[in-house]
Amino acid sequence: MGFHYNAPASMSELLSGIKNADNCYFLAGGTDLVVKIKEGLIAPEFVVDLGKIKELREIADAGLVIIIGATVTHSQLQKSPLIKKYAAVLASAAGQVGSPQIRNVGTVGGNICNASPVADTSPALLVLDGVVEVKGVNGNRNIPLKDFFVRPAVTVLEKGEFVTSIYIKKVQPGEGASFQKIGKRKALAISVTNAAVWLKKDGDKIADIRIALGAVAAKTIRIPAVEDQLKGLVFDQSVASKAGELAKASVKPITDLRSTADYRADVVDVIVEQAMCEAWAQAKGGN
Ligand SMILES: Cc1cc2nc3c(=O)[nH]c(=O)nc-3n(C[C@H](O)[C@H](O)[C@H](O)COP(=O)(O)OP(=O)(O)OC[C@H]3O[C@@H](n4cnc5c(N)ncnc54)[C@H](O)[C@@H]3O)c2cc1C
């Protein structure tokens, strides 16, 4: 089945050409979209290619935040000095997506808009307090990433809306963040479970913390009730271990072709503990 293909060269051309239709899809790297079309899971009538719009491919320093264009690739994130310096957790997550070929074309916007609960950049973006900037036929809006995902393959984006960029907070001195992923093999592995932790220290205490988990629910989630129980505690190995246990107790993963529910829950325990320790070491200036 064919579709109308359009590759606007500028943002204004894109905005004037958007089709306000259910079966209009935006194309970034195509690593999810093309697979879905080939497998007959979707049948677009219009495909709008975002690849020619330069401003969507840029990473910009905006003081306390970094603005990441929607079509920035995983390889760009992995290599960007700005991301490595202020959001190493995101460089790490992007560096664990698929293979070099996938990372060279797959984009951060595609990763979140595909809304897979196993997406690797989502937990890192969530703990960096990501905000999604959206444009569309009816104007612009900013959506906190924690409110962006609905269920697999579904976001809060409406017909004719697309993501232009994602804002993340820089990790400051005295703060640390870590991404952990367990797949079934070392390379080209979709996450069985993944997790990210960001925390801020105040002396020996955890002053603030954000924890995000992937592949344990219908969408990537934050676990605020667990975060609240950890705030104010003096950090040590037993607190990291407690964080893992609390995270495990807070989720109800499913069994599917990649893993069992029990294994996923056990992995959450381990990787949250690891992420806590790595984030704390970073906050202390250990790495
Ligand atoms: C072999 C293989 C291995 C993979 N391994 C991993 C992995 O380890 N970890 C992981 O997280 N993912 C993995 N993926 C999935 C995929 O590569 C990523 O999700 C990637 O980031 C998708 O980006 P893309 O630019 O290719 O998106 P596309 O395929 O172009 O788009 C994906 C979806 O998002 C929509 N979209 C894209 N950009 C926008 C926008 N700006 N605004 C609105 N809608 C938009 C599209 O319409 C489509 O519905 C893998 C895929 C393959 C084929």
mmCIF file with all atom_site columns, C-alpha atoms and ligand atoms in Angstrom, residues 14 24-36 42 47-50 56 69-74 93-99 101-103 105-123 132-135 148 153 155 157-158 160-166 179 181 185 187-191 194, ligand 1:
data_model
loop_
_atom_site.group_PDB
_atom_site.id
_atom_site.type_symbol
_atom_site.label_atom_id
_atom_site.label_alt_id
_atom_site.label_comp_id
_atom_site.label_asym_id
_atom_site.label_entity_id
_atom_site.label_seq_id
_atom_site.pdbx_PDB_ins_code
_atom_site.Cartn_x
_atom_site.Cartn_y
_atom_site.Cartn_z
_atom_site.occupancy
_atom_site.B_iso_or_equiv
_atom_site.pdbx_formal_charge
_atom_site.auth_seq_id
_atom_site.auth_comp_id
_atom_site.auth_asym_id
_atom_site.auth_atom_id
_atom_site.pdbx_PDB_model_num
ATOM   1   C CA  . LEU A 1 14  ? 6.313  21.772  7.769  1.00 0.00 ? 14  LEU A CA  1
ATOM   2   C CA  . CYS A 1 24  ? -0.472 11.068  9.049  1.00 0.00 ? 24  CYS A CA  1
ATOM   3   C CA  . TYR A 1 25  ? 2.850  9.941   10.562 1.00 0.00 ? 25  TYR A CA  1
ATOM   4   C CA  . PHE A 1 26  ? 6.069  11.849  11.153 1.00 0.00 ? 26  PHE A CA  1
ATOM   5   C CA  . LEU A 1 27  ? 9.249  10.118  10.038 1.00 0.00 ? 27  LEU A CA  1
ATOM   6   C CA  . ALA A 1 28  ? 12.529 10.692  11.874 1.00 0.00 ? 28  ALA A CA  1
ATOM   7   C CA  . GLY A 1 29  ? 15.077 7.846   11.647 1.00 0.00 ? 29  GLY A CA  1
ATOM   8   C CA  . GLY A 1 30  ? 12.428 5.331   10.605 1.00 0.00 ? 30  GLY A CA  1
ATOM   9   C CA  . THR A 1 31  ? 13.838 2.529   12.790 1.00 0.00 ? 31  THR A CA  1
ATOM   10  C CA  . ASP A 1 32  ? 10.456 1.992   14.445 1.00 0.00 ? 32  ASP A CA  1
ATOM   11  C CA  . LEU A 1 33  ? 8.110  3.485   11.836 1.00 0.00 ? 33  LEU A CA  1
ATOM   12  C CA  . VAL A 1 34  ? 9.413  1.588   8.814  1.00 0.00 ? 34  VAL A CA  1
ATOM   13  C CA  . VAL A 1 35  ? 9.363  -1.705  10.733 1.00 0.00 ? 35  VAL A CA  1
ATOM   14  C CA  . LYS A 1 36  ? 5.711  -1.097  11.683 1.00 0.00 ? 36  LYS A CA  1
ATOM   15  C CA  . ILE A 1 42  ? 0.141  0.709   10.571 1.00 0.00 ? 42  ILE A CA  1
ATOM   16  C CA  . VAL A 1 47  ? 4.325  10.461  5.867  1.00 0.00 ? 47  VAL A CA  1
ATOM   17  C CA  . VAL A 1 48  ? 6.041  13.732  6.790  1.00 0.00 ? 48  VAL A CA  1
ATOM   18  C CA  . ASP A 1 49  ? 9.834  13.372  6.916  1.00 0.00 ? 49  ASP A CA  1
ATOM   19  C CA  . LEU A 1 50  ? 11.436 15.636  9.561  1.00 0.00 ? 50  LEU A CA  1
ATOM   20  C CA  . LEU A 1 56  ? 15.382 19.862  14.902 1.00 0.00 ? 56  LEU A CA  1
ATOM   21  C CA  . GLY A 1 69  ? 16.114 18.806  19.025 1.00 0.00 ? 69  GLY A CA  1
ATOM   22  C CA  . ALA A 1 70  ? 13.676 15.984  18.278 1.00 0.00 ? 70  ALA A CA  1
ATOM   23  C CA  . THR A 1 71  ? 15.744 14.503  15.442 1.00 0.00 ? 71  THR A CA  1
ATOM   24  C CA  . VAL A 1 72  ? 19.019 14.462  17.359 1.00 0.00 ? 72  VAL A CA  1
ATOM   25  C CA  . THR A 1 73  ? 20.294 10.895  16.965 1.00 0.00 ? 73  THR A CA  1
ATOM   26  C CA  . HIS A 1 74  ? 21.440 8.563   19.713 1.00 0.00 ? 74  HIS A CA  1
ATOM   27  C CA  . ALA A 1 93  ? 21.352 5.504   27.828 1.00 0.00 ? 93  ALA A CA  1
ATOM   28  C CA  . ALA A 1 94  ? 21.650 6.606   24.189 1.00 0.00 ? 94  ALA A CA  1
ATOM   29  C CA  . GLY A 1 95  ? 24.892 4.657   23.886 1.00 0.00 ? 95  GLY A CA  1
ATOM   30  C CA  . GLN A 1 96  ? 23.067 1.463   24.859 1.00 0.00 ? 96  GLN A CA  1
ATOM   31  C CA  . VAL A 1 97  ? 20.342 1.724   22.192 1.00 0.00 ? 97  VAL A CA  1
ATOM   32  C CA  . GLY A 1 98  ? 20.528 -1.060  19.592 1.00 0.00 ? 98  GLY A CA  1
ATOM   33  C CA  . SER A 1 99  ? 23.671 -1.082  17.449 1.00 0.00 ? 99  SER A CA  1
ATOM   34  C CA  . GLN A 1 101 ? 23.681 1.529   12.769 1.00 0.00 ? 101 GLN A CA  1
ATOM   35  C CA  . ILE A 1 102 ? 20.492 2.062   14.801 1.00 0.00 ? 102 ILE A CA  1
ATOM   36  C CA  . ARG A 1 103 ? 22.098 4.804   16.905 1.00 0.00 ? 103 ARG A CA  1
ATOM   37  C CA  . VAL A 1 105 ? 19.744 7.087   12.458 1.00 0.00 ? 105 VAL A CA  1
ATOM   38  C CA  . GLY A 1 106 ? 17.409 6.511   15.430 1.00 0.00 ? 106 GLY A CA  1
ATOM   39  C CA  . THR A 1 107 ? 16.431 9.742   17.181 1.00 0.00 ? 107 THR A CA  1
ATOM   40  C CA  . VAL A 1 108 ? 15.518 10.816  20.673 1.00 0.00 ? 108 VAL A CA  1
ATOM   41  C CA  . GLY A 1 109 ? 12.169 12.210  19.449 1.00 0.00 ? 109 GLY A CA  1
ATOM   42  C CA  . GLY A 1 110 ? 11.387 8.900   17.740 1.00 0.00 ? 110 GLY A CA  1
ATOM   43  C CA  . ASN A 1 111 ? 12.341 7.013   20.877 1.00 0.00 ? 111 ASN A CA  1
ATOM   44  C CA  . ILE A 1 112 ? 9.832  8.880   23.079 1.00 0.00 ? 112 ILE A CA  1
ATOM   45  C CA  . CYS A 1 113 ? 7.091  9.252   20.429 1.00 0.00 ? 113 CYS A CA  1
ATOM   46  C CA  . ASN A 1 114 ? 7.168  5.520   19.761 1.00 0.00 ? 114 ASN A CA  1
ATOM   47  C CA  . ALA A 1 115 ? 6.170  5.271   23.453 1.00 0.00 ? 115 ALA A CA  1
ATOM   48  C CA  . SER A 1 116 ? 7.632  1.856   24.054 1.00 0.00 ? 116 SER A CA  1
ATOM   49  C CA  . PRO A 1 117 ? 7.856  1.070   27.775 1.00 0.00 ? 117 PRO A CA  1
ATOM   50  C CA  . VAL A 1 118 ? 11.301 -0.415  27.089 1.00 0.00 ? 118 VAL A CA  1
ATOM   51  C CA  . ALA A 1 119 ? 12.725 2.697   25.366 1.00 0.00 ? 119 ALA A CA  1
ATOM   52  C CA  . ASP A 1 120 ? 16.184 3.413   26.740 1.00 0.00 ? 120 ASP A CA  1
ATOM   53  C CA  . THR A 1 121 ? 16.315 7.206   26.660 1.00 0.00 ? 121 THR A CA  1
ATOM   54  C CA  . SER A 1 122 ? 12.956 7.584   28.441 1.00 0.00 ? 122 SER A CA  1
ATOM   55  C CA  . PRO A 1 123 ? 14.137 6.777   32.016 1.00 0.00 ? 123 PRO A CA  1
ATOM   56  C CA  . VAL A 1 132 ? 8.590  17.978  25.671 1.00 0.00 ? 132 VAL A CA  1
ATOM   57  C CA  . GLU A 1 133 ? 8.067  20.961  23.364 1.00 0.00 ? 133 GLU A CA  1
ATOM   58  C CA  . VAL A 1 134 ? 5.288  20.326  20.877 1.00 0.00 ? 134 VAL A CA  1
ATOM   59  C CA  . LYS A 1 135 ? 4.064  22.225  17.802 1.00 0.00 ? 135 LYS A CA  1
ATOM   60  C CA  . PHE A 1 148 ? 3.624  12.385  27.953 1.00 0.00 ? 148 PHE A CA  1
ATOM   61  C CA  . ALA A 1 153 ? 2.678  3.272   21.136 1.00 0.00 ? 153 ALA A CA  1
ATOM   62  C CA  . THR A 1 155 ? 1.353  9.446   23.813 1.00 0.00 ? 155 THR A CA  1
ATOM   63  C CA  . LEU A 1 157 ? 0.143  14.009  21.214 1.00 0.00 ? 157 LEU A CA  1
ATOM   64  C CA  . GLU A 1 158 ? -2.950 14.963  19.266 1.00 0.00 ? 158 GLU A CA  1
ATOM   65  C CA  . GLY A 1 160 ? -1.218 17.024  13.640 1.00 0.00 ? 160 GLY A CA  1
ATOM   66  C CA  . GLU A 1 161 ? 1.110  17.562  16.627 1.00 0.00 ? 161 GLU A CA  1
ATOM   67  C CA  . PHE A 1 162 ? 4.820  16.793  16.590 1.00 0.00 ? 162 PHE A CA  1
ATOM   68  C CA  . VAL A 1 163 ? 7.725  17.110  19.013 1.00 0.00 ? 163 VAL A CA  1
ATOM   69  C CA  . THR A 1 164 ? 10.250 19.829  18.249 1.00 0.00 ? 164 THR A CA  1
ATOM   70  C CA  . SER A 1 165 ? 12.568 19.392  21.242 1.00 0.00 ? 165 SER A CA  1
ATOM   71  C CA  . ILE A 1 166 ? 13.054 18.049  24.722 1.00 0.00 ? 166 ILE A CA  1
ATOM   72  C CA  . PHE A 1 179 ? 21.221 4.646   33.849 1.00 0.00 ? 179 PHE A CA  1
ATOM   73  C CA  . LYS A 1 181 ? 19.895 -1.648  31.601 1.00 0.00 ? 181 LYS A CA  1
ATOM   74  C CA  . ARG A 1 185 ? 22.579 -10.139 25.491 1.00 0.00 ? 185 ARG A CA  1
ATOM   75  C CA  . ALA A 1 187 ? 24.714 -5.904  22.100 1.00 0.00 ? 187 ALA A CA  1
ATOM   76  C CA  . LEU A 1 188 ? 21.539 -5.105  20.137 1.00 0.00 ? 188 LEU A CA  1
ATOM   77  C CA  . ALA A 1 189 ? 19.433 -5.967  23.157 1.00 0.00 ? 189 ALA A CA  1
ATOM   78  C CA  . ILE A 1 190 ? 16.042 -4.475  23.904 1.00 0.00 ? 190 ILE A CA  1
ATOM   79  C CA  . SER A 1 191 ? 15.819 -3.885  27.659 1.00 0.00 ? 191 SER A CA  1
ATOM   80  C CA  . ASN A 1 194 ? 15.941 -0.493  32.668 1.00 0.00 ? 194 ASN A CA  1
HETATM 81  C C1  . LIG B 2 .   ? 17.225 -3.615  15.461 1.00 0.00 ? 1   LIG B C1  1
HETATM 82  C C2  . LIG B 2 .   ? 16.638 -2.585  16.380 1.00 0.00 ? 1   LIG B C2  1
HETATM 83  C C3  . LIG B 2 .   ? 17.147 -2.454  17.670 1.00 0.00 ? 1   LIG B C3  1
HETATM 84  C C4  . LIG B 2 .   ? 16.627 -1.492  18.535 1.00 0.00 ? 1   LIG B C4  1
HETATM 85  N N1  . LIG B 2 .   ? 17.144 -1.400  19.790 1.00 0.00 ? 1   LIG B N1  1
HETATM 86  C C5  . LIG B 2 .   ? 16.644 -0.483  20.651 1.00 0.00 ? 1   LIG B C5  1
HETATM 87  C C6  . LIG B 2 .   ? 17.174 -0.358  21.974 1.00 0.00 ? 1   LIG B C6  1
HETATM 88  O O1  . LIG B 2 .   ? 18.100 -1.059  22.379 1.00 0.00 ? 1   LIG B O1  1
HETATM 89  N N2  . LIG B 2 .   ? 16.630 0.595   22.774 1.00 0.00 ? 1   LIG B N2  1
HETATM 90  C C7  . LIG B 2 .   ? 15.619 1.404   22.374 1.00 0.00 ? 1   LIG B C7  1
HETATM 91  O O2  . LIG B 2 .   ? 15.183 2.248   23.147 1.00 0.00 ? 1   LIG B O2  1
HETATM 92  N N3  . LIG B 2 .   ? 15.093 1.307   21.135 1.00 0.00 ? 1   LIG B N3  1
HETATM 93  C C8  . LIG B 2 .   ? 15.580 0.392   20.270 1.00 0.00 ? 1   LIG B C8  1
HETATM 94  N N4  . LIG B 2 .   ? 15.052 0.278   19.006 1.00 0.00 ? 1   LIG B N4  1
HETATM 95  C C9  . LIG B 2 .   ? 13.912 1.106   18.634 1.00 0.00 ? 1   LIG B C9  1
HETATM 96  C C10 . LIG B 2 .   ? 14.254 2.400   17.841 1.00 0.00 ? 1   LIG B C10 1
HETATM 97  O O3  . LIG B 2 .   ? 15.494 2.316   17.197 1.00 0.00 ? 1   LIG B O3  1
HETATM 98  C C11 . LIG B 2 .   ? 14.257 3.634   18.761 1.00 0.00 ? 1   LIG B C11 1
HETATM 99  O O4  . LIG B 2 .   ? 13.010 3.736   19.404 1.00 0.00 ? 1   LIG B O4  1
HETATM 100 C C12 . LIG B 2 .   ? 14.556 4.921   17.992 1.00 0.00 ? 1   LIG B C12 1
HETATM 101 O O5  . LIG B 2 .   ? 14.947 5.928   18.875 1.00 0.00 ? 1   LIG B O5  1
HETATM 102 C C13 . LIG B 2 .   ? 13.367 5.416   17.177 1.00 0.00 ? 1   LIG B C13 1
HETATM 103 O O6  . LIG B 2 .   ? 13.746 6.636   16.570 1.00 0.00 ? 1   LIG B O6  1
HETATM 104 P P1  . LIG B 2 .   ? 13.483 6.911   15.027 1.00 0.00 ? 1   LIG B P1  1
HETATM 105 O O7  . LIG B 2 .   ? 14.030 8.262   14.759 1.00 0.00 ? 1   LIG B O7  1
HETATM 106 O O8  . LIG B 2 .   ? 13.986 5.812   14.184 1.00 0.00 ? 1   LIG B O8  1
HETATM 107 O O9  . LIG B 2 .   ? 11.888 6.936   15.029 1.00 0.00 ? 1   LIG B O9  1
HETATM 108 P P2  . LIG B 2 .   ? 10.878 6.701   13.824 1.00 0.00 ? 1   LIG B P2  1
HETATM 109 O O10 . LIG B 2 .   ? 10.834 5.250   13.489 1.00 0.00 ? 1   LIG B O10 1
HETATM 110 O O11 . LIG B 2 .   ? 11.131 7.648   12.715 1.00 0.00 ? 1   LIG B O11 1
HETATM 111 O O12 . LIG B 2 .   ? 9.523  7.120   14.562 1.00 0.00 ? 1   LIG B O12 1
HETATM 112 C C14 . LIG B 2 .   ? 9.015  6.369   15.664 1.00 0.00 ? 1   LIG B C14 1
HETATM 113 C C15 . LIG B 2 .   ? 7.612  6.862   15.984 1.00 0.00 ? 1   LIG B C15 1
HETATM 114 O O13 . LIG B 2 .   ? 7.649  8.192   16.498 1.00 0.00 ? 1   LIG B O13 1
HETATM 115 C C16 . LIG B 2 .   ? 6.951  9.102   15.632 1.00 0.00 ? 1   LIG B C16 1
HETATM 116 N N5  . LIG B 2 .   ? 7.798  10.296  15.593 1.00 0.00 ? 1   LIG B N5  1
HETATM 117 C C17 . LIG B 2 .   ? 9.126  10.346  15.320 1.00 0.00 ? 1   LIG B C17 1
HETATM 118 N N6  . LIG B 2 .   ? 9.588  11.600  15.515 1.00 0.00 ? 1   LIG B N6  1
HETATM 119 C C18 . LIG B 2 .   ? 8.513  12.353  15.887 1.00 0.00 ? 1   LIG B C18 1
HETATM 120 C C19 . LIG B 2 .   ? 8.349  13.722  16.257 1.00 0.00 ? 1   LIG B C19 1
HETATM 121 N N7  . LIG B 2 .   ? 9.378  14.578  16.284 1.00 0.00 ? 1   LIG B N7  1
HETATM 122 N N8  . LIG B 2 .   ? 7.120  14.144  16.606 1.00 0.00 ? 1   LIG B N8  1
HETATM 123 C C20 . LIG B 2 .   ? 6.061  13.289  16.599 1.00 0.00 ? 1   LIG B C20 1
HETATM 124 N N9  . LIG B 2 .   ? 6.173  11.987  16.274 1.00 0.00 ? 1   LIG B N9  1
HETATM 125 C C21 . LIG B 2 .   ? 7.370  11.515  15.938 1.00 0.00 ? 1   LIG B C21 1
HETATM 126 C C22 . LIG B 2 .   ? 6.812  8.388   14.308 1.00 0.00 ? 1   LIG B C22 1
HETATM 127 O O14 . LIG B 2 .   ? 5.681  8.825   13.585 1.00 0.00 ? 1   LIG B O14 1
HETATM 128 C C23 . LIG B 2 .   ? 6.690  6.943   14.766 1.00 0.00 ? 1   LIG B C23 1
HETATM 129 O O15 . LIG B 2 .   ? 5.375  6.696   15.186 1.00 0.00 ? 1   LIG B O15 1
HETATM 130 C C24 . LIG B 2 .   ? 15.564 -0.673  18.104 1.00 0.00 ? 1   LIG B C24 1
HETATM 131 C C25 . LIG B 2 .   ? 15.053 -0.783  16.805 1.00 0.00 ? 1   LIG B C25 1
HETATM 132 C C26 . LIG B 2 .   ? 15.582 -1.736  15.949 1.00 0.00 ? 1   LIG B C26 1
HETATM 133 C C27 . LIG B 2 .   ? 15.028 -1.853  14.547 1.00 0.00 ? 1   LIG B C27 1
#
